[in-house]
Amino acid sequence: MRAMSAVGDRLSQAEAMVRENPEIAVAGALIVLIVVAVGLVVLRARRTPGVRFRRLLADEDEITVLMHPNPDPDAMSAAVGVASLADQVDVDATVQYPGQIRHQENRAFRTVLDLELEPIEHVSDLASESVVLVDHNEPRGFAGADGVLPMAVVDHHPGDGAGGSFTDVRTDYGASASVVAEYFQDNDAVPVPPDKHASETGSDLTLSTDTATGLLYGILADTKHLTVGASEPDFAAAAYLYPGVDQDRLDRIANPAVDAEVLEVKARAIAGRRIEGSFAVADVGGVNNVDAIPQAADELIQLEGVSAVVVIGERDKTVHLSGRSRDDRVHMGNAIAAVLDDVDNGNGGGHSRMGGGTIEPKLDPTGEEPKTVDRDALADGLFRAMAGDV
């Protein structure tokens, strides 16, 4: 009884103090609000990007997952992964892309995994107003692209683009597929083995065999089988995906039939290469399949004594460049960008190990034929850029 009486006395004293000094009550309330606010901020910060992304998707009725022009396996797998995650939170997702799917590896990827991908030519073709960009951070490649304000961006390329509600650009990752695989892992999704059904996992969220196979190949393709540009998260993502991978389909994607022109372009690149020190530039002339150009660059970089290479080719009066580097002194994306910045209608860039660019024909208002690019001067500029003389 005495203890209760003492507590009552203290409460009475506290009430009297508050009445006499109301500023104390206000200060106390402010402290409580600050503590609560800080707690909420910390809680939000601890929430992983994958969980935040899933919750963002769940607030939508439908989304468009938009890939960059002429998508590769990394773009396709990341897009399909986002669509699968959306589907599991009851959101309709349509995967779209501008351009074409050309390279035999890309066509095999789409066919073997039986992917539903829709081409677009104009902003009005977008399936919904809520757009998620994957594997690029600024819409491009179709009429009206400049007017698209993406809801979210998931990418691993450097750039200034951002999503209105969500931006996750990880330039230290080797592939966007690794980022998307991490989203599934953040949400405790269980990879479904090829010989099992999703219902057998006992998990609310799953990673289907098709999606796991695609994401793993996307990582392997963009990191040259985890040997170029790969970071620890890429290896971790591959390990997470592995239990759900269908190895037979993975092999069918990795070993498609090779187009005869690709072999011819590779041969022209090897035979016609110019060498200066450990750098090489090869002009393969006109091509029907522009995807043969980067494949020729992949071939040349494997030659003994060559540490950086750029292959030049042309289709429909547009000059295409593709570069590869395994030389720490040569940032290939910067080298190509530096050369094309000084060329009319030139545009280029990329990563340290891989870069590319184009030179569009300059239209003459008089109707005369556009001037052709001085390819020898272009090659000289590329050699200087690779040597750091820019």
mmCIF file with all atom_site columns, N, CA and C in Angstrom, residues 152-174:
data_model
loop_
_atom_site.group_PDB
_atom_site.id
_atom_site.type_symbol
_atom_site.label_atom_id
_atom_site.label_alt_id
_atom_site.label_comp_id
_atom_site.label_asym_id
_atom_site.label_entity_id
_atom_site.label_seq_id
_atom_site.pdbx_PDB_ins_code
_atom_site.Cartn_x
_atom_site.Cartn_y
_atom_site.Cartn_z
_atom_site.occupancy
_atom_site.B_iso_or_equiv
_atom_site.pdbx_formal_charge
_atom_site.auth_seq_id
_atom_site.auth_comp_id
_atom_site.auth_asym_id
_atom_site.auth_atom_id
_atom_site.pdbx_PDB_model_num
ATOM 1  N N  . ALA A 1 152 ? 9.498  3.095  -62.791 1.00 0.00 ? 152 ALA A N  1
ATOM 2  C CA . ALA A 1 152 ? 10.647 2.477  -62.131 1.00 0.00 ? 152 ALA A CA 1
ATOM 3  C C  . ALA A 1 152 ? 11.746 2.189  -63.142 1.00 0.00 ? 152 ALA A C  1
ATOM 4  N N  . VAL A 1 153 ? 12.978 2.141  -62.651 1.00 0.00 ? 153 VAL A N  1
ATOM 5  C CA . VAL A 1 153 ? 14.140 1.835  -63.475 1.00 0.00 ? 153 VAL A CA 1
ATOM 6  C C  . VAL A 1 153 ? 14.970 0.783  -62.752 1.00 0.00 ? 153 VAL A C  1
ATOM 7  N N  . VAL A 1 154 ? 15.295 -0.300 -63.458 1.00 0.00 ? 154 VAL A N  1
ATOM 8  C CA . VAL A 1 154 ? 16.154 -1.361 -62.931 1.00 0.00 ? 154 VAL A CA 1
ATOM 9  C C  . VAL A 1 154 ? 17.264 -1.575 -63.959 1.00 0.00 ? 154 VAL A C  1
ATOM 10 N N  . ASP A 1 155 ? 18.514 -1.273 -63.585 1.00 0.00 ? 155 ASP A N  1
ATOM 11 C CA . ASP A 1 155 ? 19.563 -1.255 -64.593 1.00 0.00 ? 155 ASP A CA 1
ATOM 12 C C  . ASP A 1 155 ? 20.934 -1.466 -63.949 1.00 0.00 ? 155 ASP A C  1
ATOM 13 N N  . HIS A 1 156 ? 21.934 -1.717 -64.813 1.00 0.00 ? 156 HIS A N  1
ATOM 14 C CA . HIS A 1 156 ? 23.320 -1.776 -64.326 1.00 0.00 ? 156 HIS A CA 1
ATOM 15 C C  . HIS A 1 156 ? 24.248 -0.926 -65.198 1.00 0.00 ? 156 HIS A C  1
ATOM 16 N N  . HIS A 1 157 ? 23.672 -0.118 -66.094 1.00 0.00 ? 157 HIS A N  1
ATOM 17 C CA . HIS A 1 157 ? 24.461 0.760  -66.948 1.00 0.00 ? 157 HIS A CA 1
ATOM 18 C C  . HIS A 1 157 ? 24.522 2.170  -66.355 1.00 0.00 ? 157 HIS A C  1
ATOM 19 N N  . PRO A 1 158 ? 25.640 2.859  -66.524 1.00 0.00 ? 158 PRO A N  1
ATOM 20 C CA . PRO A 1 158 ? 25.689 4.253  -66.064 1.00 0.00 ? 158 PRO A CA 1
ATOM 21 C C  . PRO A 1 158 ? 24.756 5.120  -66.895 1.00 0.00 ? 158 PRO A C  1
ATOM 22 N N  . GLY A 1 159 ? 24.192 6.134  -66.277 1.00 0.00 ? 159 GLY A N  1
ATOM 23 C CA . GLY A 1 159 ? 23.274 7.025  -66.983 1.00 0.00 ? 159 GLY A CA 1
ATOM 24 C C  . GLY A 1 159 ? 22.534 7.908  -65.995 1.00 0.00 ? 159 GLY A C  1
ATOM 25 N N  . ASP A 1 160 ? 21.825 8.877  -66.533 1.00 0.00 ? 160 ASP A N  1
ATOM 26 C CA . ASP A 1 160 ? 21.139 9.852  -65.689 1.00 0.00 ? 160 ASP A CA 1
ATOM 27 C C  . ASP A 1 160 ? 19.647 9.579  -65.530 1.00 0.00 ? 160 ASP A C  1
ATOM 28 N N  . GLY A 1 161 ? 19.143 8.518  -66.175 1.00 0.00 ? 161 GLY A N  1
ATOM 29 C CA . GLY A 1 161 ? 17.710 8.246  -66.108 1.00 0.00 ? 161 GLY A CA 1
ATOM 30 C C  . GLY A 1 161 ? 17.277 7.772  -64.729 1.00 0.00 ? 161 GLY A C  1
ATOM 31 N N  . ALA A 1 162 ? 16.018 8.056  -64.388 1.00 0.00 ? 162 ALA A N  1
ATOM 32 C CA . ALA A 1 162 ? 15.483 7.651  -63.087 1.00 0.00 ? 162 ALA A CA 1
ATOM 33 C C  . ALA A 1 162 ? 13.996 7.383  -63.198 1.00 0.00 ? 162 ALA A C  1
ATOM 34 N N  . GLY A 1 163 ? 13.478 6.558  -62.288 1.00 0.00 ? 163 GLY A N  1
ATOM 35 C CA . GLY A 1 163 ? 12.056 6.275  -62.234 1.00 0.00 ? 163 GLY A CA 1
ATOM 36 C C  . GLY A 1 163 ? 11.357 7.243  -61.296 1.00 0.00 ? 163 GLY A C  1
ATOM 37 N N  . GLY A 1 164 ? 10.100 7.508  -61.568 1.00 0.00 ? 164 GLY A N  1
ATOM 38 C CA . GLY A 1 164 ? 9.346  8.428  -60.735 1.00 0.00 ? 164 GLY A CA 1
ATOM 39 C C  . GLY A 1 164 ? 9.161  7.934  -59.315 1.00 0.00 ? 164 GLY A C  1
ATOM 40 N N  . SER A 1 165 ? 9.039  6.596  -59.135 1.00 0.00 ? 165 SER A N  1
ATOM 41 C CA . SER A 1 165 ? 8.802  6.037  -57.805 1.00 0.00 ? 165 SER A CA 1
ATOM 42 C C  . SER A 1 165 ? 9.911  5.125  -57.314 1.00 0.00 ? 165 SER A C  1
ATOM 43 N N  . PHE A 1 166 ? 10.763 4.647  -58.231 1.00 0.00 ? 166 PHE A N  1
ATOM 44 C CA . PHE A 1 166 ? 11.764 3.656  -57.834 1.00 0.00 ? 166 PHE A CA 1
ATOM 45 C C  . PHE A 1 166 ? 12.909 3.682  -58.837 1.00 0.00 ? 166 PHE A C  1
ATOM 46 N N  . THR A 1 167 ? 14.130 3.777  -58.337 1.00 0.00 ? 167 THR A N  1
ATOM 47 C CA . THR A 1 167 ? 15.323 3.737  -59.189 1.00 0.00 ? 167 THR A CA 1
ATOM 48 C C  . THR A 1 167 ? 16.356 2.832  -58.542 1.00 0.00 ? 167 THR A C  1
ATOM 49 N N  . ASP A 1 168 ? 16.803 1.827  -59.275 1.00 0.00 ? 168 ASP A N  1
ATOM 50 C CA . ASP A 1 168 ? 17.826 0.908  -58.768 1.00 0.00 ? 168 ASP A CA 1
ATOM 51 C C  . ASP A 1 168 ? 18.828 0.660  -59.892 1.00 0.00 ? 168 ASP A C  1
ATOM 52 N N  . VAL A 1 169 ? 19.853 1.491  -59.952 1.00 0.00 ? 169 VAL A N  1
ATOM 53 C CA . VAL A 1 169 ? 20.891 1.380  -60.981 1.00 0.00 ? 169 VAL A CA 1
ATOM 54 C C  . VAL A 1 169 ? 22.189 0.981  -60.292 1.00 0.00 ? 169 VAL A C  1
ATOM 55 N N  . ARG A 1 170 ? 22.648 -0.234 -60.532 1.00 0.00 ? 170 ARG A N  1
ATOM 56 C CA . ARG A 1 170 ? 23.839 -0.763 -59.843 1.00 0.00 ? 170 ARG A CA 1
ATOM 57 C C  . ARG A 1 170 ? 24.952 -0.986 -60.872 1.00 0.00 ? 170 ARG A C  1
ATOM 58 N N  . THR A 1 171 ? 25.778 0.036  -61.049 1.00 0.00 ? 171 THR A N  1
ATOM 59 C CA . THR A 1 171 ? 26.826 -0.036 -62.075 1.00 0.00 ? 171 THR A CA 1
ATOM 60 C C  . THR A 1 171 ? 27.954 -0.992 -61.698 1.00 0.00 ? 171 THR A C  1
ATOM 61 N N  . ASP A 1 172 ? 27.987 -1.433 -60.454 1.00 0.00 ? 172 ASP A N  1
ATOM 62 C CA . ASP A 1 172 ? 29.021 -2.395 -60.063 1.00 0.00 ? 172 ASP A CA 1
ATOM 63 C C  . ASP A 1 172 ? 28.590 -3.837 -60.332 1.00 0.00 ? 172 ASP A C  1
ATOM 64 N N  . TYR A 1 173 ? 27.361 -4.044 -60.790 1.00 0.00 ? 173 TYR A N  1
ATOM 65 C CA . TYR A 1 173 ? 26.879 -5.384 -61.133 1.00 0.00 ? 173 TYR A CA 1
ATOM 66 C C  . TYR A 1 173 ? 27.182 -5.662 -62.606 1.00 0.00 ? 173 TYR A C  1
ATOM 67 N N  . GLY A 1 174 ? 27.433 -6.913 -62.923 1.00 0.00 ? 174 GLY A N  1
ATOM 68 C CA . GLY A 1 174 ? 27.735 -7.276 -64.307 1.00 0.00 ? 174 GLY A CA 1
ATOM 69 C C  . GLY A 1 174 ? 26.508 -7.449 -65.174 1.00 0.00 ? 174 GLY A C  1
#
